[in-house]
mmCIF file of C-alpha atoms in Angstrom:
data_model
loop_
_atom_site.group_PDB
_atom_site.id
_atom_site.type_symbol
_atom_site.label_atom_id
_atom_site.label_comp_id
_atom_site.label_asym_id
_atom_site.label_seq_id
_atom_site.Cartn_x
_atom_site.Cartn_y
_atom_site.Cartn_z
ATOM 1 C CA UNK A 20 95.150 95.376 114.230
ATOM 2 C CA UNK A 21 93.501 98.715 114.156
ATOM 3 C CA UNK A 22 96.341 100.638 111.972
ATOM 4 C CA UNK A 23 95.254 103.749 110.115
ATOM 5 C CA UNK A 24 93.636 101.180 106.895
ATOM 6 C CA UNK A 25 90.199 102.918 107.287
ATOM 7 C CA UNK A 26 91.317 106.329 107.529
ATOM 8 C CA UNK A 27 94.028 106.228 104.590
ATOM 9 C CA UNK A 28 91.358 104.568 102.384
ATOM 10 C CA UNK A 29 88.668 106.935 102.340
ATOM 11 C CA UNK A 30 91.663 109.511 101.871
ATOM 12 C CA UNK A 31 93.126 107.995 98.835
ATOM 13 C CA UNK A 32 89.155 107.434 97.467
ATOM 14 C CA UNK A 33 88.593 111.328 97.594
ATOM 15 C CA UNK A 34 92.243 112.594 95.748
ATOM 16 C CA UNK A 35 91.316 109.678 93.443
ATOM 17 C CA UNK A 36 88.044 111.367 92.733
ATOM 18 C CA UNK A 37 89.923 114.744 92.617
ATOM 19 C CA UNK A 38 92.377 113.535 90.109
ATOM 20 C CA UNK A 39 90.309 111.719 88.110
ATOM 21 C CA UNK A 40 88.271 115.027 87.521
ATOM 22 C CA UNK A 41 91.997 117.037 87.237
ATOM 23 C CA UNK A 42 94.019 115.854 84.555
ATOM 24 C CA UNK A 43 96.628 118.711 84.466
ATOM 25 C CA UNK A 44 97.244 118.189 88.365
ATOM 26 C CA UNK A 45 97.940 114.442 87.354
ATOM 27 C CA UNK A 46 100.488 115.681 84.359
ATOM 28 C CA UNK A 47 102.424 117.635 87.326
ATOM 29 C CA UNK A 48 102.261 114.837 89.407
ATOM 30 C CA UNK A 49 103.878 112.530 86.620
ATOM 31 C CA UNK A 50 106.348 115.134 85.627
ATOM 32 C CA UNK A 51 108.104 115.563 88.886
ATOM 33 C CA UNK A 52 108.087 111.750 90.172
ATOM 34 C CA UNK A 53 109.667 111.124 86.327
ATOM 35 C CA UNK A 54 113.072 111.989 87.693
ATOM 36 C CA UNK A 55 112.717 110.702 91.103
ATOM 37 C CA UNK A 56 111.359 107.425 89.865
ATOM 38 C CA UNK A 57 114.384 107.177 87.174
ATOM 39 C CA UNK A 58 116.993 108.532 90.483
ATOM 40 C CA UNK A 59 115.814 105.728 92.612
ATOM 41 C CA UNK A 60 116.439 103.027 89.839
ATOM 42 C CA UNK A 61 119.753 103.781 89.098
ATOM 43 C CA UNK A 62 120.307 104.280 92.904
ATOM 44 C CA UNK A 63 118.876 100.867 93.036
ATOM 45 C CA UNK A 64 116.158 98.637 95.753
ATOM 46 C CA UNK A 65 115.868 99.953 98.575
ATOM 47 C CA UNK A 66 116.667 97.208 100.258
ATOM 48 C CA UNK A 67 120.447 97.124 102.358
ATOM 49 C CA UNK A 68 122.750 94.442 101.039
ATOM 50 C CA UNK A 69 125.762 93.779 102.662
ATOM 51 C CA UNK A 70 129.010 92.072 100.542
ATOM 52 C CA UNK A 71 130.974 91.492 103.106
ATOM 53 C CA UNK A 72 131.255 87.403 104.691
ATOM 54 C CA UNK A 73 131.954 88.422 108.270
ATOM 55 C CA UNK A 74 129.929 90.586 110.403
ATOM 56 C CA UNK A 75 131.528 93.042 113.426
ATOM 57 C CA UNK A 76 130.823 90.155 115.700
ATOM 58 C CA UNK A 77 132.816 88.199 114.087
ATOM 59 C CA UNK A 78 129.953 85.766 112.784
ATOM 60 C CA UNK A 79 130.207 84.311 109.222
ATOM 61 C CA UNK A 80 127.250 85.095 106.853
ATOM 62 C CA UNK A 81 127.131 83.338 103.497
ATOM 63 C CA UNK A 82 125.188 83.935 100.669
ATOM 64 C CA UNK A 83 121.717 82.384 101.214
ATOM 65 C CA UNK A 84 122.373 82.025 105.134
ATOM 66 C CA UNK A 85 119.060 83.080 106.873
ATOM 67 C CA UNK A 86 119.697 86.098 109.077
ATOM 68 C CA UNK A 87 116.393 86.606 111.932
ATOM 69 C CA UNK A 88 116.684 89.538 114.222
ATOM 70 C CA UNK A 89 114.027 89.083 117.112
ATOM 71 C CA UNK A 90 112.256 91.862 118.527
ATOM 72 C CA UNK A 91 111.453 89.541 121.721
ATOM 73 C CA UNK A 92 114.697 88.705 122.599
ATOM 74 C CA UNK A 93 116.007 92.027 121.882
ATOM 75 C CA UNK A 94 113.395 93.908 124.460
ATOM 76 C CA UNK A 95 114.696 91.525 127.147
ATOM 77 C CA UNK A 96 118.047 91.951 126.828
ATOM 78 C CA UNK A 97 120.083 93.195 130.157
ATOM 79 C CA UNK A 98 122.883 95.729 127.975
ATOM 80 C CA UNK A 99 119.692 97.123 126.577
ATOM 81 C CA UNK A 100 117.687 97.536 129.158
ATOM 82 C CA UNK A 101 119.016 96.967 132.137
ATOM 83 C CA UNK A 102 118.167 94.350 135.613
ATOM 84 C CA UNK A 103 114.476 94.364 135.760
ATOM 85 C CA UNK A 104 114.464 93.796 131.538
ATOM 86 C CA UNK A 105 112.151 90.679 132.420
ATOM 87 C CA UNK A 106 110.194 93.043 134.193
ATOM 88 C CA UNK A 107 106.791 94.589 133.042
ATOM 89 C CA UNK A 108 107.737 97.937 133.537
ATOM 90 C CA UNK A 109 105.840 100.644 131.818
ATOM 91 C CA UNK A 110 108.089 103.648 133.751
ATOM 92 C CA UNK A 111 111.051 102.828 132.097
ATOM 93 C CA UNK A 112 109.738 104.443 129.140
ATOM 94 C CA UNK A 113 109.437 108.095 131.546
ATOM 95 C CA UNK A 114 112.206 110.479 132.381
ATOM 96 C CA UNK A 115 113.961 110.956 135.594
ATOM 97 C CA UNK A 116 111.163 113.136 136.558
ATOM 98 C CA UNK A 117 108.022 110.874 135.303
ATOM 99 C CA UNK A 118 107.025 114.233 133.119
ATOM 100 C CA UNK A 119 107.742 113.213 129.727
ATOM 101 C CA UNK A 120 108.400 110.359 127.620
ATOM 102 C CA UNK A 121 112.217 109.183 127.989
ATOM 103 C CA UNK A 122 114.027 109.281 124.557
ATOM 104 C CA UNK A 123 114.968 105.549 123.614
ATOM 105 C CA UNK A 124 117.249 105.250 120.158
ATOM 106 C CA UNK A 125 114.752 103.409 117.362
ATOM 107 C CA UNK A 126 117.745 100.807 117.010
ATOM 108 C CA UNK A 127 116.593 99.662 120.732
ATOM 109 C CA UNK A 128 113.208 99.062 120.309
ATOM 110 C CA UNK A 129 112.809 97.539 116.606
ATOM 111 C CA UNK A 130 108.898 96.494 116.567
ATOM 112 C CA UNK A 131 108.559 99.450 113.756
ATOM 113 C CA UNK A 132 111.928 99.050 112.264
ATOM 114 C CA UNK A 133 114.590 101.731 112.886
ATOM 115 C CA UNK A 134 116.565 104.434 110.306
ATOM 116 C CA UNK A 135 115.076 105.273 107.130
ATOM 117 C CA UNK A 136 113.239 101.959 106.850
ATOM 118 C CA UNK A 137 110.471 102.801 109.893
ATOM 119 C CA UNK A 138 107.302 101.828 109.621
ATOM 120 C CA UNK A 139 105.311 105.226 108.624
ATOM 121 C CA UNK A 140 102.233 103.846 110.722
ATOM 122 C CA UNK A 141 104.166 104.352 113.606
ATOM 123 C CA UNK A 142 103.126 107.055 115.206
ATOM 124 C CA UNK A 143 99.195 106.280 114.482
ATOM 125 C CA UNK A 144 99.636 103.041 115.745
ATOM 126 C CA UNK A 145 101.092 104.333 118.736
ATOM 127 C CA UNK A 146 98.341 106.612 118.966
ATOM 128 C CA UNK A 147 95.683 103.925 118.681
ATOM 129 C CA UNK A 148 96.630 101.650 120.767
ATOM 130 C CA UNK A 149 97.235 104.653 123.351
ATOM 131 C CA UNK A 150 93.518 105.597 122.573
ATOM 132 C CA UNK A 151 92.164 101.853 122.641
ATOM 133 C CA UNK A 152 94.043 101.369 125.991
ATOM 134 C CA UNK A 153 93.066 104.663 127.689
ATOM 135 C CA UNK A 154 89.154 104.454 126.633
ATOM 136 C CA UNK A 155 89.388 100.625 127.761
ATOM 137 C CA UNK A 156 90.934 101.306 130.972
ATOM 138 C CA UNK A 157 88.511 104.119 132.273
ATOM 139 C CA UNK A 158 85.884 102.538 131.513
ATOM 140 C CA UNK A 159 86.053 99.478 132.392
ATOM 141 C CA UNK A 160 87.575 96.854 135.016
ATOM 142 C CA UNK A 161 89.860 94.300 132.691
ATOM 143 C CA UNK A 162 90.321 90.975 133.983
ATOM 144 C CA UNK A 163 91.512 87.752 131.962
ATOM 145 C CA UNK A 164 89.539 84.359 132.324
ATOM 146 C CA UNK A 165 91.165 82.085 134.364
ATOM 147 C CA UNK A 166 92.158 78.775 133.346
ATOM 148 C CA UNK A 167 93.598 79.575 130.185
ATOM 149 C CA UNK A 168 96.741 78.114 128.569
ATOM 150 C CA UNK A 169 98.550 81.572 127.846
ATOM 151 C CA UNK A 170 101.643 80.767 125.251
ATOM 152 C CA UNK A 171 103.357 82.651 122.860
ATOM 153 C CA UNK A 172 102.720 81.231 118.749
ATOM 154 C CA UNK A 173 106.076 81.519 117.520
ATOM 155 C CA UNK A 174 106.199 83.255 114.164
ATOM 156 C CA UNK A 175 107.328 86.734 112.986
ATOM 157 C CA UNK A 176 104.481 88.308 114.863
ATOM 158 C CA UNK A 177 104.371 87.083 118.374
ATOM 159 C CA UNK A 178 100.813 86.381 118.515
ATOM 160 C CA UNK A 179 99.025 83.848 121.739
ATOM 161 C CA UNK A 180 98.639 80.354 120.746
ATOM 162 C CA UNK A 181 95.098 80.416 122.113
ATOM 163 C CA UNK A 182 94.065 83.789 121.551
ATOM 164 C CA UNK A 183 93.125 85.228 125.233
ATOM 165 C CA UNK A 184 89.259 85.581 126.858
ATOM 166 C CA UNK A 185 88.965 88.848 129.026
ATOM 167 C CA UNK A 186 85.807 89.992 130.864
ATOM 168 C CA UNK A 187 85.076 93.308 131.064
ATOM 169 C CA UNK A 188 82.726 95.108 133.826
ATOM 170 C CA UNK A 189 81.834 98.639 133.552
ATOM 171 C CA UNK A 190 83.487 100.999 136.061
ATOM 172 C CA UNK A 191 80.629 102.740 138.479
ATOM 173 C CA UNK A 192 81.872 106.264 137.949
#
């Protein structure tokens, strides 16, 4: 995973400097979170709790039941997404007009989380992969080893029992 752990590092190593060197900033700092930190403990975790034994599906949930939403099943669901949902389909993220990016509700596509709880890498992952993708793709011709045993490794990351072998040949440009 590429994320943005490099980048926010070196960030947090400079204003650590900065601070270090600025004790008055750090007093301000401290004085405003005070009341925010003290807000959010009496608000309490931020985690969602619900009290309430039966779900709108009807479904029972007990205290200590296990409750596992999955991000696979959910991106292959036919309500969702419609006929071709087993489909790679890469346009079905577009607009009617192929122009722009189609807008799709973050409770639809949950592989950063949805609502307040979103992951905040989001968008640089996005943009990352996007970038890794794009550079990959122009320059060079992507083809995956045959003879491989491709299978999913269940867990909470869907990751490929075996890993996967590429080769990759430079594009004559």
């Amino acid at each position: 995973m590429l994320a943005a752990r490099d980048t926010i590092a070196t960030t947090l190593t400079w204003i650590f400097c900065d601070l270090a060197q600025n004790p008055d900033i750090v007093s301000i700092i401290r004085n405003e979170l005070s009341p925010i930190a003290s807000r959010k403990v009496a608000l309490g975790a931020s985690t969602p709790v619900i009290f309430e034994p039966i779900m709108p599906s009807g479904h029972e949930v007990h205290a200590g039941d296990t409750i596992f939403v999955s991000v696979h099943s959910m991106g292959r669901m036919e309500g969702v997404w419609g006929k071709d949902c087993f489909d790679y389909n890469p346009r079905r993220w577009l607009s009617d007009d192929d122009n722009n990016l189609r807008y799709i509700p973050s409770h639809k596509f949950l592989a950063f989380n949805a609502g307040p709880r979103m992951c905040l890498g989001k968008d640089i992952a996005l943009m990352q992969m996007k970038t890794v993708i794009a550079t990959a793709v122009w320059n060079f011709d992507v083809k995956v080893v045959e003879g491989q045993s491709i299978q999913p490794k269940p867990s909470i990351i869907l990751e490929m029992k075996n890993g996967l072998i590429v080769k990759l040949k430079k594009r004559e440009m």
